[in-house]
């Protein structure tokens, strides 16, 4: 019988690869925890999953804040719009960012 029970998780090369293998990571964490003598490795695998989830949440928030700016720059560089679109997108981004930093009234 050959390997592959966890889709060759050990061959993950980068963050994207790990992200795409979250289910395999969860299965591996559970398997390690079930061994009884691999709690440290199980815990570190679980911590990796937590870090991936945190990173995904933080990245998603930032992408949403920046997407209008990226869109405006791409369209300007493609000659589909003008620099005014970039300036407008930046003004909106900065206003929303500044509003988010204010304490609730």
XYZ file of C-alpha atoms in Angstrom, residues 13-51:
39
model
C 5.374 23.987 -1.219
C 3.935 27.350 -0.204
C 1.111 29.197 1.543
C -1.297 28.778 -1.369
C -0.631 25.061 -1.443
C -1.278 24.787 2.314
C -4.407 26.897 1.992
C -5.725 24.545 -0.672
C -5.018 21.592 1.617
C -6.816 22.827 4.735
C -8.977 19.718 4.902
C -5.892 17.545 4.784
C -4.307 19.677 7.522
C -7.398 19.220 9.691
C -7.355 15.483 9.101
C -3.660 15.331 9.962
C -4.161 17.358 13.156
C -6.929 14.986 14.211
C -4.832 11.941 13.397
C -1.862 13.243 15.360
C -4.098 14.131 18.317
C -5.550 10.631 18.230
C -2.138 9.049 18.557
C -1.844 10.192 22.150
C 1.932 10.615 21.962
C 2.036 13.314 19.260
C 0.170 16.105 21.046
C 2.898 18.657 20.358
C 2.812 18.003 16.603
C -1.006 17.964 16.657
C -1.068 21.308 18.470
C 1.371 22.906 16.038
C -0.634 21.618 13.067
C -3.804 23.080 14.639
C -1.983 26.380 15.225
C -1.029 26.426 11.566
C -4.699 26.071 10.660
C -5.591 28.967 12.975
C -2.892 31.117 11.394
